[in-house]
Structures are given as C-alpha cells and as structure tokens.
Backbone as JSON Lines, residues from 0, in Angstrom:
{"i":0,"aa":"M","n":[-15.67,31.5,14.13],"ca":[-14.56,31.1,13.3],"c":[-15.04,30.03,12.33]}
{"i":1,"aa":"S","n":[-14.78,30.21,11.08],"ca":[-15.21,29.21,10.1],"c":[-14.05,28.29,9.74]}
{"i":2,"aa":"E","n":[-14.41,27.07,9.45],"ca":[-13.39,26.09,9.06],"c":[-13.05,26.26,7.59]}
{"i":3,"aa":"P","n":[-11.8,26.04,7.22],"ca":[-11.44,26.16,5.8],"c":[-12.13,25.07,4.98]}
{"i":4,"aa":"T","n":[-12.53,25.42,3.79],"ca":[-13.19,24.47,2.91],"c":[-12.12,23.71,2.13]}
{"i":5,"aa":"L","n":[-12.21,22.4,2.17],"ca":[-11.27,21.57,1.43],"c":[-11.78,21.38,0.01]}
{"i":6,"aa":"S","n":[-10.9,21.53,-0.95],"ca":[-11.32,21.29,-2.33],"c":[-11.26,19.79,-2.59]}
{"i":7,"aa":"P","n":[-12.2,19.27,-3.36],"ca":[-12.22,17.83,-3.63],"c":[-11.05,17.42,-4.52]}
{"i":8,"aa":"L","n":[-10.67,16.16,-4.4],"ca":[-9.61,15.64,-5.26],"c":[-10.08,15.66,-6.7]}
{"i":9,"aa":"K","n":[-9.16,15.89,-7.61],"ca":[-9.51,15.92,-9.02],"c":[-9.17,14.61,-9.71]}
{"i":10,"aa":"T","n":[-8.7,13.66,-8.96],"ca":[-8.38,12.35,-9.52],"c":[-8.47,11.32,-8.41]}
{"i":11,"aa":"W","n":[-8.23,10.07,-8.71],"ca":[-8.21,9.01,-7.71],"c":[-7.06,9.28,-6.74]}
{"i":12,"aa":"S","n":[-7.29,9.1,-5.46],"ca":[-6.29,9.47,-4.45],"c":[-4.96,8.75,-4.64]}
{"i":13,"aa":"H","n":[-4.97,7.48,-5.06],"ca":[-3.7,6.77,-5.23],"c":[-2.94,7.22,-6.48]}
{"i":14,"aa":"L","n":[-3.56,8.0,-7.35],"ca":[-2.88,8.52,-8.54],"c":[-2.55,10.01,-8.41]}
{"i":15,"aa":"A","n":[-2.95,10.63,-7.31],"ca":[-2.79,12.08,-7.14],"c":[-1.32,12.5,-7.06]}
{"i":16,"aa":"E","n":[-0.45,11.65,-6.55],"ca":[0.96,12.04,-6.38],"c":[1.69,12.22,-7.71]}
{"i":17,"aa":"Q","n":[1.1,11.78,-8.82],"ca":[1.75,11.92,-10.12],"c":[1.73,13.36,-10.62]}
{"i":18,"aa":"R","n":[0.87,14.19,-10.04],"ca":[0.77,15.61,-10.38],"c":[0.39,15.83,-11.85]}
{"i":19,"aa":"R","n":[-0.33,14.89,-12.43],"ca":[-0.84,15.04,-13.79],"c":[-2.13,14.23,-13.88]}
{"i":20,"aa":"R","n":[-2.89,14.49,-14.89],"ca":[-4.13,13.75,-15.06],"c":[-3.8,12.33,-15.5]}
{"i":21,"aa":"P","n":[-4.33,11.32,-14.8],"ca":[-4.04,9.93,-15.19],"c":[-4.74,9.57,-16.49]}
{"i":22,"aa":"S","n":[-4.12,8.67,-17.22],"ca":[-4.74,8.19,-18.46],"c":[-5.9,7.26,-18.12]}
{"i":23,"aa":"E","n":[-6.73,6.98,-19.1],"ca":[-7.84,6.05,-18.88],"c":[-7.31,4.68,-18.46]}
{"i":24,"aa":"Y","n":[-6.21,4.26,-19.06],"ca":[-5.61,2.98,-18.71],"c":[-5.21,2.95,-17.23]}
{"i":25,"aa":"E","n":[-4.58,4.01,-16.74],"ca":[-4.16,4.06,-15.34],"c":[-5.36,4.02,-14.4]}
{"i":26,"aa":"I","n":[-6.43,4.69,-14.76],"ca":[-7.62,4.72,-13.91],"c":[-8.23,3.34,-13.78]}
{"i":27,"aa":"V","n":[-8.31,2.59,-14.87],"ca":[-9.0,1.3,-14.83],"c":[-8.09,0.12,-14.53]}
{"i":28,"aa":"S","n":[-6.78,0.35,-14.37],"ca":[-5.89,-0.8,-14.2],"c":[-4.96,-0.75,-12.99]}
{"i":29,"aa":"T","n":[-5.01,0.28,-12.17],"ca":[-4.09,0.35,-11.03],"c":[-4.81,0.14,-9.71]}
{"i":30,"aa":"N","n":[-4.14,-0.56,-8.82],"ca":[-4.65,-0.83,-7.46],"c":[-6.04,-1.44,-7.44]}
{"i":31,"aa":"L","n":[-6.27,-2.38,-8.33],"ca":[-7.58,-3.02,-8.4],"c":[-7.75,-4.12,-7.37]}
{"i":32,"aa":"H","n":[-6.67,-4.77,-7.0],"ca":[-6.75,-5.95,-6.14],"c":[-6.49,-5.56,-4.69]}
{"i":33,"aa":"W","n":[-7.54,-5.28,-3.97],"ca":[-7.42,-4.86,-2.58],"c":[-6.97,-6.0,-1.69]}
{"i":34,"aa":"H","n":[-7.05,-7.24,-2.18],"ca":[-6.68,-8.39,-1.35],"c":[-5.21,-8.76,-1.49]}
{"i":35,"aa":"T","n":[-4.38,-7.92,-2.09],"ca":[-2.95,-8.21,-2.21],"c":[-2.15,-7.53,-1.11]}
{"i":36,"aa":"R","n":[-2.75,-7.34,0.05],"ca":[-2.1,-6.56,1.1],"c":[-1.31,-7.4,2.1]}
{"i":37,"aa":"G","n":[-1.08,-8.64,1.85],"ca":[-0.27,-9.43,2.77],"c":[-0.77,-10.85,2.93]}
{"i":38,"aa":"D","n":[-0.4,-11.46,4.04],"ca":[-0.73,-12.87,4.27],"c":[-2.22,-13.13,4.38]}
{"i":39,"aa":"Q","n":[-2.94,-12.24,5.02],"ca":[-4.37,-12.46,5.2],"c":[-5.11,-11.65,4.13]}
{"i":40,"aa":"A","n":[-5.53,-12.34,3.08],"ca":[-6.14,-11.65,1.95],"c":[-7.51,-11.07,2.27]}
{"i":41,"aa":"F","n":[-8.27,-11.75,3.09],"ca":[-9.63,-11.32,3.38],"c":[-9.83,-11.12,4.88]}
{"i":42,"aa":"D","n":[-10.75,-10.25,5.24],"ca":[-11.02,-9.94,6.65],"c":[-11.94,-10.97,7.27]}
{"i":43,"aa":"I","n":[-11.51,-12.2,7.19],"ca":[-12.23,-13.3,7.82],"c":[-11.22,-14.08,8.63]}
{"i":44,"aa":"D","n":[-11.65,-15.17,9.2],"ca":[-10.76,-16.0,10.01],"c":[-9.46,-16.29,9.26]}
{"i":45,"aa":"D","n":[-8.34,-16.12,9.94],"ca":[-7.03,-16.37,9.34],"c":[-6.91,-17.8,8.81]}
{"i":46,"aa":"K","n":[-7.62,-18.72,9.43],"ca":[-7.58,-20.12,9.0],"c":[-8.73,-20.46,8.05]}
{"i":47,"aa":"G","n":[-9.45,-19.45,7.59],"ca":[-10.56,-19.66,6.67],"c":[-10.09,-20.22,5.34]}
{"i":48,"aa":"F","n":[-11.0,-20.86,4.63],"ca":[-10.66,-21.52,3.37],"c":[-10.01,-20.57,2.37]}
{"i":49,"aa":"M","n":[-10.61,-19.39,2.16],"ca":[-10.08,-18.47,1.16],"c":[-8.7,-17.94,1.54]}
{"i":50,"aa":"N","n":[-8.48,-17.63,2.81],"ca":[-7.16,-17.18,3.23],"c":[-6.12,-18.28,3.05]}
{"i":51,"aa":"E","n":[-6.49,-19.51,3.38],"ca":[-5.56,-20.63,3.18],"c":[-5.24,-20.81,1.7]}
{"i":52,"aa":"W","n":[-6.26,-20.71,0.85],"ca":[-6.07,-20.88,-0.59],"c":[-5.12,-19.81,-1.13]}
{"i":53,"aa":"Y","n":[-5.37,-18.55,-0.77],"ca":[-4.49,-17.46,-1.24],"c":[-3.08,-17.61,-0.7]}
{"i":54,"aa":"R","n":[-2.95,-18.04,0.53],"ca":[-1.62,-18.23,1.11],"c":[-0.85,-19.3,0.34]}
{"i":55,"aa":"E","n":[-1.53,-20.4,0.0],"ca":[-0.85,-21.5,-0.69],"c":[-0.58,-21.19,-2.16]}
{"i":56,"aa":"Y","n":[-1.59,-20.7,-2.89],"ca":[-1.45,-20.57,-4.34],"c":[-1.0,-19.19,-4.81]}
{"i":57,"aa":"R","n":[-1.07,-18.19,-3.97],"ca":[-0.57,-16.87,-4.37],"c":[0.72,-16.54,-3.63]}
{"i":58,"aa":"N","n":[0.7,-16.58,-2.31],"ca":[1.87,-16.17,-1.54],"c":[3.04,-17.13,-1.66]}
{"i":59,"aa":"E","n":[2.75,-18.42,-1.76],"ca":[3.82,-19.42,-1.83],"c":[4.05,-19.93,-3.25]}
{"i":60,"aa":"S","n":[3.6,-19.18,-4.23],"ca":[3.78,-19.54,-5.63],"c":[5.25,-19.4,-6.03]}
{"i":61,"aa":"P","n":[5.73,-20.25,-6.93],"ca":[7.11,-20.08,-7.41],"c":[7.28,-18.83,-8.28]}
{"i":62,"aa":"I","n":[6.18,-18.29,-8.77],"ca":[6.22,-17.06,-9.56],"c":[5.96,-15.89,-8.61]}
{"i":63,"aa":"T","n":[6.96,-15.05,-8.43],"ca":[6.82,-13.95,-7.47],"c":[7.26,-12.62,-8.09]}
{"i":64,"aa":"H","n":[6.83,-11.56,-7.46],"ca":[7.24,-10.21,-7.82],"c":[7.07,-9.36,-6.58]}
{"i":65,"aa":"E","n":[7.96,-8.41,-6.36],"ca":[7.86,-7.61,-5.13],"c":[6.69,-6.64,-5.15]}
{"i":66,"aa":"N","n":[6.21,-6.26,-6.33],"ca":[5.05,-5.36,-6.41],"c":[4.28,-5.63,-7.7]}
{"i":67,"aa":"W","n":[3.28,-6.49,-7.61],"ca":[2.49,-6.84,-8.8],"c":[1.75,-5.64,-9.35]}
{"i":68,"aa":"D","n":[1.4,-4.69,-8.53],"ca":[0.66,-3.52,-9.0],"c":[1.52,-2.57,-9.83]}
{"i":69,"aa":"S","n":[2.82,-2.79,-9.87],"ca":[3.68,-1.91,-10.65],"c":[3.69,-2.28,-12.14]}
{"i":70,"aa":"F","n":[3.1,-3.41,-12.51],"ca":[3.07,-3.81,-13.92],"c":[2.23,-2.84,-14.73]}
{"i":71,"aa":"R","n":[2.73,-2.46,-15.9],"ca":[1.98,-1.64,-16.85],"c":[2.08,-2.28,-18.22]}
{"i":72,"aa":"D","n":[0.96,-2.42,-18.87],"ca":[0.92,-2.95,-20.23],"c":[1.55,-1.9,-21.16]}
{"i":73,"aa":"P","n":[2.6,-2.25,-21.9],"ca":[3.23,-1.27,-22.78],"c":[2.26,-0.68,-23.82]}
{"i":74,"aa":"D","n":[1.28,-1.47,-24.25],"ca":[0.32,-0.99,-25.24],"c":[-0.87,-0.28,-24.6]}
{"i":75,"aa":"E","n":[-0.97,-0.33,-23.28],"ca":[-2.07,0.27,-22.53],"c":[-3.43,-0.11,-23.11]}
{"i":76,"aa":"M","n":[-3.61,-1.4,-23.32],"ca":[-4.88,-1.91,-23.87],"c":[-5.98,-1.82,-22.84]}
{"i":77,"aa":"I","n":[-7.14,-1.33,-23.25],"ca":[-8.33,-1.29,-22.41],"c":[-9.37,-2.15,-23.1]}
{"i":78,"aa":"Y","n":[-9.88,-3.14,-22.39],"ca":[-10.81,-4.07,-23.01],"c":[-12.23,-3.69,-22.72]}
C-alpha cells in the first residue's frame, strides 16, 4: 500500500487561508514578530532580563491593540 503524496504549499502557510496569491507586501510584512505570543516573549527564564523588559515596555504599555499583526499599511510600501 502506498501513502498518498502531499502536494507542497504554494504560499506561506499563514497566508494560505486567503485562497489567493498573497501580494509582495503581505509576504514581507505579516507575522514577522514571533515574540508577540504572550507574556513570555522568549524561550528563556521567565524572570530573564529580556522577558522582564518586554513585559514592562510592551505588555504594560499604555499604547495597546488586541492584534498588532492585523495592521496593514494602506499604501503597501515595501522598503
């Protein structure tokens, strides 16, 4: 019995649900910050310097948004 062959993704996996080819802007500007996943930004000691810094200056900042990755530049500028 042979196993079915899976076809490779034709785009980045986090953009695949759009069911269309992503623009160059979407490819280079979405989900770039892997450390925005919660209280512990890095896989090091929870009390480590970098985790404390991110907790104080990012998580407890007066400027907040429920999903920073949802921002899109209206002009779709690529630098």
